[in-house]
Tab-separated table of C-alpha atoms in Angstrom:
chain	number	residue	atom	x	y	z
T	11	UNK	CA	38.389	-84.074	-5.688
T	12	UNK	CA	41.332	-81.499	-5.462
T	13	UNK	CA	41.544	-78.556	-3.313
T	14	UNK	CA	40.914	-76.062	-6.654
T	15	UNK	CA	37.968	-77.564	-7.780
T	16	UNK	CA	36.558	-77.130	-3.895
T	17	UNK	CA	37.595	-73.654	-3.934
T	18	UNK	CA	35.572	-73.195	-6.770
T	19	UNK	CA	32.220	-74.432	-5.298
T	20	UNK	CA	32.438	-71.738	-2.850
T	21	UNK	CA	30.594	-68.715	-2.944
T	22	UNK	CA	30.616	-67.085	-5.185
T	23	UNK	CA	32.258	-68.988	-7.588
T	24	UNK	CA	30.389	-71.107	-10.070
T	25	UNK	CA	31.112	-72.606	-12.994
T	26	UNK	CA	28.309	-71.951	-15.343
T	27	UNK	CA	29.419	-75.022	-17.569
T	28	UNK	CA	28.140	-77.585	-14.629
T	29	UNK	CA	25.320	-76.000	-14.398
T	30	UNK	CA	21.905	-76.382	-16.753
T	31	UNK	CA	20.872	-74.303	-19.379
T	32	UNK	CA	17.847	-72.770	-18.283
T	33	UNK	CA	19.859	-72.059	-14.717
T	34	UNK	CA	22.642	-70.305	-17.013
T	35	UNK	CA	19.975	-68.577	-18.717
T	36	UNK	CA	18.201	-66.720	-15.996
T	37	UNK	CA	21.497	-66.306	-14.262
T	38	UNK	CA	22.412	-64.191	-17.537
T	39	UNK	CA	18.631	-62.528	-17.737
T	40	UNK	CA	19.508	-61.129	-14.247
T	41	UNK	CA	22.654	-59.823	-14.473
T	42	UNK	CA	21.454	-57.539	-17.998
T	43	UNK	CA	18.657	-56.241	-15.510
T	44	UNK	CA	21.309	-54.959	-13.060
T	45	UNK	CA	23.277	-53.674	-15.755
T	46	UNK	CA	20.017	-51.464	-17.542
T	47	UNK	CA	19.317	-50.454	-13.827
T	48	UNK	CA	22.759	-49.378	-12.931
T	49	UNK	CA	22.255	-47.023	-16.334
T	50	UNK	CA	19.148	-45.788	-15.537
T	51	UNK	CA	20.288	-44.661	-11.757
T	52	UNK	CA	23.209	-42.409	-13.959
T	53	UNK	CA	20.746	-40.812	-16.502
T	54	UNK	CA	19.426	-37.426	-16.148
T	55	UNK	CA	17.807	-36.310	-12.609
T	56	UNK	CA	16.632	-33.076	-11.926
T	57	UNK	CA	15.743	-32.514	-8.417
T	58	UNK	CA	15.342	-29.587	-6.016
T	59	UNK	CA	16.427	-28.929	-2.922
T	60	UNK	CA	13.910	-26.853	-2.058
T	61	UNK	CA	9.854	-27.727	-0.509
T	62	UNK	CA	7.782	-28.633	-3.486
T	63	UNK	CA	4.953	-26.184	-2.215
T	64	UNK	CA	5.687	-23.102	-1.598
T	65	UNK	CA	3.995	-20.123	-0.127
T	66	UNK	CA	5.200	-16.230	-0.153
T	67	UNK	CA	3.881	-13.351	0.564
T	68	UNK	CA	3.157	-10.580	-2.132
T	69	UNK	CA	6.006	-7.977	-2.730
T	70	UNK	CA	8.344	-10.577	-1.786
T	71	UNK	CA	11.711	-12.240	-3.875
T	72	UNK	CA	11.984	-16.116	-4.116
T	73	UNK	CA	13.723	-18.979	-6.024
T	74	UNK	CA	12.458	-21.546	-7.251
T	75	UNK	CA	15.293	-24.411	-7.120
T	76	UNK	CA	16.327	-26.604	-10.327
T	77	UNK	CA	19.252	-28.715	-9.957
T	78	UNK	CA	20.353	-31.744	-12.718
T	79	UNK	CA	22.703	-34.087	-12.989
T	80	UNK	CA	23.526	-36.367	-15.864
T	81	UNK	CA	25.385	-39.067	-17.029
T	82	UNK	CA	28.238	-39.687	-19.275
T	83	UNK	CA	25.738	-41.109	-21.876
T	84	UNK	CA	23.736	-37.382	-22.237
T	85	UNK	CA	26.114	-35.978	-24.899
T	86	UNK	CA	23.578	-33.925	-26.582
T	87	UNK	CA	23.225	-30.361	-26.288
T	88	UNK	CA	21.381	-28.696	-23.080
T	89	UNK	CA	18.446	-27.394	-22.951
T	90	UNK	CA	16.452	-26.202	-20.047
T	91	UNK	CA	13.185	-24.817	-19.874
T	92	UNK	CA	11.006	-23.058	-16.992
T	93	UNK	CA	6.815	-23.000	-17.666
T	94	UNK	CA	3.936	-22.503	-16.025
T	95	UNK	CA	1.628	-25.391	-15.931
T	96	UNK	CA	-1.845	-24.877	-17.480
T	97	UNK	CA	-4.462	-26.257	-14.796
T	98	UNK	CA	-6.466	-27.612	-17.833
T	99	UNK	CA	-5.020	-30.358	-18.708
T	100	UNK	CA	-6.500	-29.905	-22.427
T	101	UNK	CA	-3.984	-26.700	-22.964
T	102	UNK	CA	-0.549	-25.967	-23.553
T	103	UNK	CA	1.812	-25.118	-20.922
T	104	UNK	CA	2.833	-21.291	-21.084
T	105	UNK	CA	6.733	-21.092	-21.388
T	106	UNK	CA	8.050	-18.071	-19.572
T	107	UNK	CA	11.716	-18.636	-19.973
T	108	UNK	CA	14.387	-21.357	-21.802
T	109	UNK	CA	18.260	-21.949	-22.425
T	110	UNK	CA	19.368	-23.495	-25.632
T	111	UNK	CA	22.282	-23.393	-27.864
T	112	UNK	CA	24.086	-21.577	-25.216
T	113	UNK	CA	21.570	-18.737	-25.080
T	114	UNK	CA	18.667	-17.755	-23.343
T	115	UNK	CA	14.881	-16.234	-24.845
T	116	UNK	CA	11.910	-15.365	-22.666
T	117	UNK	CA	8.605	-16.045	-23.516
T	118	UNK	CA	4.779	-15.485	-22.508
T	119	UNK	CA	3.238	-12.158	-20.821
T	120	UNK	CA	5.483	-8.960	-20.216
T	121	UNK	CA	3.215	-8.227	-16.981
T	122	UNK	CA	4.298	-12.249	-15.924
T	123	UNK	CA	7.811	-11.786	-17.493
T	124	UNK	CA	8.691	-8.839	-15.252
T	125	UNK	CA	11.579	-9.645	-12.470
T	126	UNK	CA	11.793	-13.261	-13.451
T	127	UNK	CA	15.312	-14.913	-14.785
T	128	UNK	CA	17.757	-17.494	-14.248
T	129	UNK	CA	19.286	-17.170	-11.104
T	130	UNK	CA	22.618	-18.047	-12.651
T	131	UNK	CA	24.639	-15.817	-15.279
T	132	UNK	CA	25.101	-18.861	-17.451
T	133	UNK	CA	22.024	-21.183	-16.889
T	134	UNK	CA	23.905	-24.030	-17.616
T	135	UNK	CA	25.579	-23.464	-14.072
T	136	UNK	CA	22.552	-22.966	-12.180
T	137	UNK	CA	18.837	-23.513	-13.742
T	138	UNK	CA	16.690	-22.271	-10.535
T	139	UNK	CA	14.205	-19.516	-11.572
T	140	UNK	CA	14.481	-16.056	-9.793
T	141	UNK	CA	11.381	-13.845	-9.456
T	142	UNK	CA	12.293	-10.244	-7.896
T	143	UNK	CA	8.979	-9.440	-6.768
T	144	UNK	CA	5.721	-11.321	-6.407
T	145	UNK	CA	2.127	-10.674	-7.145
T	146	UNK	CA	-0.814	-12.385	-7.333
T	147	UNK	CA	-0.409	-13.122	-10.822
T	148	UNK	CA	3.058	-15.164	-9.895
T	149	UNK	CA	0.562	-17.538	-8.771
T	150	UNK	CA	0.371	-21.129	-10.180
T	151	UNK	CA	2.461	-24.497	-10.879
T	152	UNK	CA	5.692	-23.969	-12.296
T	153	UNK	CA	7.854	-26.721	-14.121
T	154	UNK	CA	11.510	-27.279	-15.318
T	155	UNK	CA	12.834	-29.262	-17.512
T	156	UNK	CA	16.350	-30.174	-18.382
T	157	UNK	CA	16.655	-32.220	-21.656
T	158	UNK	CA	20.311	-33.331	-22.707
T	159	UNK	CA	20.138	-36.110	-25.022
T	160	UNK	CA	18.953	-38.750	-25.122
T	161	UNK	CA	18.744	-37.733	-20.749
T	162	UNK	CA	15.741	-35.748	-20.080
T	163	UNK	CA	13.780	-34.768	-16.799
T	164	UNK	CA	11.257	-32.395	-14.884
T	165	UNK	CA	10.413	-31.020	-11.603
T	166	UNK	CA	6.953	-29.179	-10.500
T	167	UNK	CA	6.999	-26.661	-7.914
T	168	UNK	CA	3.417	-25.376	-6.337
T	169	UNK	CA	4.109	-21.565	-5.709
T	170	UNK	CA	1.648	-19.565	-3.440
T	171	UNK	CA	1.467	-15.779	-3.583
T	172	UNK	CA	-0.487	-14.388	-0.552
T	173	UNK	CA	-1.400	-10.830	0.917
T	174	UNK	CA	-0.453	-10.208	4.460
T	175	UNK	CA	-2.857	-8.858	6.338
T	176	UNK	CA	-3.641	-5.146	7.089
T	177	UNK	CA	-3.083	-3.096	10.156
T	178	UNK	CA	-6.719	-4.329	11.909
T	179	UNK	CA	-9.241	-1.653	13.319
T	180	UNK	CA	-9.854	-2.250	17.526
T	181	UNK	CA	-13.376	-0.664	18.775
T	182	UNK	CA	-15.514	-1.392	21.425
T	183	UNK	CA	-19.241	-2.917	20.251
T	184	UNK	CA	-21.961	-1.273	22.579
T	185	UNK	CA	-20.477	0.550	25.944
T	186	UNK	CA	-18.345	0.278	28.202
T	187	UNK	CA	-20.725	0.588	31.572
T	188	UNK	CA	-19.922	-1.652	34.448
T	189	UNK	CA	-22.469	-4.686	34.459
T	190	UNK	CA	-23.419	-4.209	31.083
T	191	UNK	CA	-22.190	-6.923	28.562
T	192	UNK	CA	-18.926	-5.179	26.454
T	193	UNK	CA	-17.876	-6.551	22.859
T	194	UNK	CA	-14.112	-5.626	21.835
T	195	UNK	CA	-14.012	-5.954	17.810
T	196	UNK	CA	-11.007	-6.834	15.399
T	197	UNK	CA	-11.167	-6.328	11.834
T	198	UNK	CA	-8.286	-6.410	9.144
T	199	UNK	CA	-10.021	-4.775	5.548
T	200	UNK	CA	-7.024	-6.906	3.736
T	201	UNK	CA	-5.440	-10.229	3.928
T	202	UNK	CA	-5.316	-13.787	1.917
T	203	UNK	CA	-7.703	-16.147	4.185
T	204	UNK	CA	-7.875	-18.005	6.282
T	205	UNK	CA	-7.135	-14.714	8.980
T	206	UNK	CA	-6.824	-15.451	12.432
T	207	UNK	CA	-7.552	-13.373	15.498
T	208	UNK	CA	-6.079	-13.384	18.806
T	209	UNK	CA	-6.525	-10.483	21.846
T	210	UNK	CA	-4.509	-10.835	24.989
T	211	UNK	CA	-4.287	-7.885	27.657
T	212	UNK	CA	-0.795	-6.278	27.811
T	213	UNK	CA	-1.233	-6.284	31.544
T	214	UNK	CA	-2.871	-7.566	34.249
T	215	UNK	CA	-2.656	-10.952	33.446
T	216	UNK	CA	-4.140	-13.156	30.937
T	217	UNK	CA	-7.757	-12.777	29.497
T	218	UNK	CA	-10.579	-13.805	32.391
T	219	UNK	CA	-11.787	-17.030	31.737
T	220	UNK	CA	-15.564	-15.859	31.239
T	221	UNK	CA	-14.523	-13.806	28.129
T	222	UNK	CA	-15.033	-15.733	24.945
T	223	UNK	CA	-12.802	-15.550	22.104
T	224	UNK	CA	-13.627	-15.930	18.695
T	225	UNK	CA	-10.732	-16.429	16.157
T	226	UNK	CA	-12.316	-16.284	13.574
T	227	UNK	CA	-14.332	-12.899	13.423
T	228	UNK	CA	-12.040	-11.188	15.420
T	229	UNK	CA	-14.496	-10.711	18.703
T	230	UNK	CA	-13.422	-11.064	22.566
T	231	UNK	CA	-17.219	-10.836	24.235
T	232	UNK	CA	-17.502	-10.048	28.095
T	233	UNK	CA	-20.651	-10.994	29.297
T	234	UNK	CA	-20.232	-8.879	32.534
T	235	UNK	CA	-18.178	-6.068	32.343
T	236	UNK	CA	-16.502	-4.908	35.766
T	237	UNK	CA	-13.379	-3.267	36.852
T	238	UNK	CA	-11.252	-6.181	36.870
T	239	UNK	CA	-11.783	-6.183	32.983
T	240	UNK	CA	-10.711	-2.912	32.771
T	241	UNK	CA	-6.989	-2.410	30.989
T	242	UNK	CA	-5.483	-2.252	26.996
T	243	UNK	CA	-6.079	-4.746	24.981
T	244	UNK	CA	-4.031	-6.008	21.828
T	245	UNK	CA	-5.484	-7.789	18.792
T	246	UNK	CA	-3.305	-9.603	16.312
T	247	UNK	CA	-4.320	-11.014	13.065
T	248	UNK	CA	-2.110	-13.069	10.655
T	249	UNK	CA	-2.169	-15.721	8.492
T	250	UNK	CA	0.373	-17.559	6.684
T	251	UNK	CA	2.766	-14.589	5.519
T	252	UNK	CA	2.433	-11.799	7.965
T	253	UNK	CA	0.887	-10.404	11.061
T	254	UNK	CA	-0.357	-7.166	12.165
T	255	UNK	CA	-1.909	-5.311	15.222
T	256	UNK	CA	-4.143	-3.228	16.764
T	257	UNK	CA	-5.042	-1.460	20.746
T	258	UNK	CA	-7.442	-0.845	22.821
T	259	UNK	CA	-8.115	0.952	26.203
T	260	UNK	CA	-11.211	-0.520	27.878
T	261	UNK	CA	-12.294	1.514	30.502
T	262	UNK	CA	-15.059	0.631	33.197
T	263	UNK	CA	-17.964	3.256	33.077
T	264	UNK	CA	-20.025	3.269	36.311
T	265	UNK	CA	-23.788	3.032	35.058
T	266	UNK	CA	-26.036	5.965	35.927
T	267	UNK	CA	-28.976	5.741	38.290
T	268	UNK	CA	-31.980	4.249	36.393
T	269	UNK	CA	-34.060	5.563	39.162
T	270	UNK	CA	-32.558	8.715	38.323
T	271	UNK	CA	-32.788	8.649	34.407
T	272	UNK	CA	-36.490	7.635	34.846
T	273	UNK	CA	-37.875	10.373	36.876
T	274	UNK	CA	-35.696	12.874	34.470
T	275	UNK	CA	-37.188	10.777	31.957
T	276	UNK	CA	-41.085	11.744	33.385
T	277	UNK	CA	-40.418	15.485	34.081
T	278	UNK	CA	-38.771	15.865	30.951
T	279	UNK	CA	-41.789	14.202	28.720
T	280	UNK	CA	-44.354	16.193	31.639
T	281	UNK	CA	-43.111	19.872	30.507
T	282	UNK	CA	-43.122	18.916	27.251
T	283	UNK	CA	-46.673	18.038	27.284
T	284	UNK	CA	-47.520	21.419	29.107
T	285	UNK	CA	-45.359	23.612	26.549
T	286	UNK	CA	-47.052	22.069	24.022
T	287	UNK	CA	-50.590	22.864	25.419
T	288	UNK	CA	-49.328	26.374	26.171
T	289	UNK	CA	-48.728	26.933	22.723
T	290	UNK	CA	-52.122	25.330	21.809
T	291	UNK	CA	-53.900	27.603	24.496
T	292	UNK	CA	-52.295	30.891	22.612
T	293	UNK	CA	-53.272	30.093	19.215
T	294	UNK	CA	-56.934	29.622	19.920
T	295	UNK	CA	-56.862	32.310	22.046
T	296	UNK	CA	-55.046	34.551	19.165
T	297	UNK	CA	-57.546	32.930	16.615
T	298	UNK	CA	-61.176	33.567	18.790
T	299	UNK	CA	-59.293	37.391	19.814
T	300	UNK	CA	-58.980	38.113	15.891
T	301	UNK	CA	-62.205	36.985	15.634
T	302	UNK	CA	-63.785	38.858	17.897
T	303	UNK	CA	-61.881	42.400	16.969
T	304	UNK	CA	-63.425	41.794	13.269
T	305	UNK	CA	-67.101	40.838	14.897
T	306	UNK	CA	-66.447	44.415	17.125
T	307	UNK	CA	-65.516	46.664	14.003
T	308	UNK	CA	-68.659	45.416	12.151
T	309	UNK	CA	-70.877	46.131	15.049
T	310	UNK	CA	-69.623	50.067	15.224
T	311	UNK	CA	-69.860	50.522	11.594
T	312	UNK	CA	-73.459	49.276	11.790
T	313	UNK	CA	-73.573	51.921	15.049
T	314	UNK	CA	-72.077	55.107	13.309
T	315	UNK	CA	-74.590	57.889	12.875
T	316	UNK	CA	-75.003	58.852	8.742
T	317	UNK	CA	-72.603	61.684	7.911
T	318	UNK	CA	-74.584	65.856	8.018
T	319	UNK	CA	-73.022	67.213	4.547
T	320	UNK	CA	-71.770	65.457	1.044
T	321	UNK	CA	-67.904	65.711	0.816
T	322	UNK	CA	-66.721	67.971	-0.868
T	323	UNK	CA	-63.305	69.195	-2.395
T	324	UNK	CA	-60.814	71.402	-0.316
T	325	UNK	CA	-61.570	74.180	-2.441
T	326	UNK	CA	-65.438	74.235	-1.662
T	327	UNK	CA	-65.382	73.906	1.922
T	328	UNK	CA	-62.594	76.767	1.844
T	329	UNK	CA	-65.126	78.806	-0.576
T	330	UNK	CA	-68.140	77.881	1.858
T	331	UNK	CA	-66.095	79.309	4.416
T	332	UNK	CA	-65.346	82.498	3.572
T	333	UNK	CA	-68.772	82.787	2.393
T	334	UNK	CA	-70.356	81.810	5.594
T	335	UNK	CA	-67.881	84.182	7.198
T	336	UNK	CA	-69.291	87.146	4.614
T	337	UNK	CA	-72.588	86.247	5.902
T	338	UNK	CA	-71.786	86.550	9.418
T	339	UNK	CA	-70.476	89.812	9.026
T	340	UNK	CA	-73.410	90.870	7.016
T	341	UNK	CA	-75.901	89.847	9.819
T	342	UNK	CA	-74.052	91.422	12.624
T	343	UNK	CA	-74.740	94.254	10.583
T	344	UNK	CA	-78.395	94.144	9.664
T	345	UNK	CA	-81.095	92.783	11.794
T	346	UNK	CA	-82.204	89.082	10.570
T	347	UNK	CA	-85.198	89.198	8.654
T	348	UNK	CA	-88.217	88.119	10.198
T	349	UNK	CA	-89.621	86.452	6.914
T	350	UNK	CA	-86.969	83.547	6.311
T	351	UNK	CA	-88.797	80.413	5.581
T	352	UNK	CA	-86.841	77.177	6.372
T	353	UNK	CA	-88.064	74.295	4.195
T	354	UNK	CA	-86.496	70.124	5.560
T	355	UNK	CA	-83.561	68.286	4.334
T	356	UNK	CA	-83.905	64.946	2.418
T	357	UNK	CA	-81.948	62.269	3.615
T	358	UNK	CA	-79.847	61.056	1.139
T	359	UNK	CA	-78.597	57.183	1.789
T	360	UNK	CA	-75.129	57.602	-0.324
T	361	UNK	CA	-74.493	61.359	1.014
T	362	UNK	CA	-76.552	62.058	4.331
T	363	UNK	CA	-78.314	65.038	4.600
T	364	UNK	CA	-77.697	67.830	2.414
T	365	UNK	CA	-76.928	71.278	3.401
């Protein structure tokens, strides 16, 4: 055997014609496969640099990255489109935006439309998707898709919109007595949950280890409230987007004297209970006086001796006057006569006696 032919039994040189057919033939069936796949890695790929989920918070700009690349085989013409992805699978996609024979349209809601665009002035240099300022509505599944034929490819990207959280409210549940239990609150009236709560004292230390903390409602409970407790407080709530704070002075009250409070307590309720039998004392005593001036009145009408003469008007009694006075004259004048006769007066029950 020469020294060519053994060069040519080393790998990886073989002579297909000493070789059988059916070894010849997969030999052949494998190298077309490694051909097809070495075209398939080259045809189009859009891909994204970016996280596939992303989460923002409302008012907020983002870009949602699109990249391709193709192979010498996509001669057609580009097209690229941006849509949001329906979540029933039994509807259409809603297109928002799309470039196509060099030119680009926008599609769907105005309210939706507002602030987004390529992020590229010519979208065939850069297909990402710019949105100027979120809102909830931003919210959803977006997809792009690059088509140059016969290439063509997609990429979904999750996008989030969430609301930071407001500036929480800090008060103190119950009091703030020494010995007494005290409950600092946390509340934020806005924010996209899950919210999470967190105090810590801004001196003094860290938070005593009897205080429980509850995350979730915003609540830092001290069983037993002393001086040691005493100091400002900060709450913090955030979530995935944002965080915002409140304060709070806790001060340590010294209880008052419960001996104290009760025996004020007693007085207080004792002259209340004697005012208010004053009072009752003076009514009945006003009502049995009023009764007994109206029983007293009756008593001296019934008493009062009938009246001597009918009344009579001004002008009589002024005319029985001046008679009587004539009269007078006339019997200081002349002797009385010794014959008058003087007959009884009937009692009259309307008008007395009669004159």
């Amino acid at each position: 055997m020469s020294s060519g032919h053994n060069r040519c039994l080393k790998w990886p040189c073989v002579r297909l014609t000493s070789l059988s057919p059916s070894s010849s033939f997969m030999i052949l069936t494998a190298l077309a496969m490694l051909f097809l796949k070495a075209n398939v890695t080259a045809a189009m790929k859009v891909t994204s640099s970016g996280p596939q989920t992303i989460q923002m918070a409302q008012g907020d700009p983002v870009n949602l990255d699109c990249t391709y690349t193709s192979s010498q085989a996509d001669i057609g013409e580009l097209d690229i489109e941006w849509s949001v992805v329906s979540p029933d699978t039994t509807k259409k996609d809603q297109m928002i935006i799309s470039y196509t024979g060099g030119r680009k349209y926008t599609h769907g809601d105005s309210d939706l439309m507002k602030g987004v665009d390529f992020t590229a002035t010519d979208p065939s240099q850069g297909e990402s998707l710019s949105i100027a300022s979120l809102s909830v509505s931003h919210a959803g599944t977006y997809q792009c898709k690059v088509k140059k034929a016969p290439g063509v490819d997609s990429q979904k990207i999750s996008l989030i919109v969430m609301v930071r959280p407001s500036v929480p409210k800090c008060w103190v549940d119950g009091g703030e007595a020494v010995g007494e239990p005290a409950s600092l609150r946390c509340r934020s009236d806005e924010g996209t949950a899950p919210l999470m709560y967190s105090w810590r004292r801004e001196s003094g230390g860290p938070i005593p280890p009897d205080a429980i903390q509850n995350s979730v409602t915003g609540e830092l409970l001290i069983s037993n409230h002393s001086v040691s407790h005493s100091c400002v407080y900060s709450c913090e709530v955030s979530n995935a987007v944002g965080k915002e704070s409140c304060r709070l002075n806790l001060q340590a009250l010294k209880s008052p004297n419960r001996a104290g409070v009760i025996t004020g307590t007693v007085v207080g309720c004792l002259l209340f209970i004697m005012i208010l039998l004053i009072i009752i004392w003076l009514l009945i005593f006003k009502c049995n006086w009023n009764q007994h001036e109206k029983e007293f009145s009756n008593e001296i009408r019934e008493d009062a001796p009938a009246p001597e003469s009918r009344p009579t008007s001004r002008i009589s009694s002024f005319r029985s006057g001046v008679a009587y006075s004539q009269v007078g004259q006339t019997q200081n004048e002349h002797p009385p006569s010794t014959n008058t006769n003087y007959s009884t007066a009937k009692y009259d029950s309307r008008f007395g006696y009669a004159v």
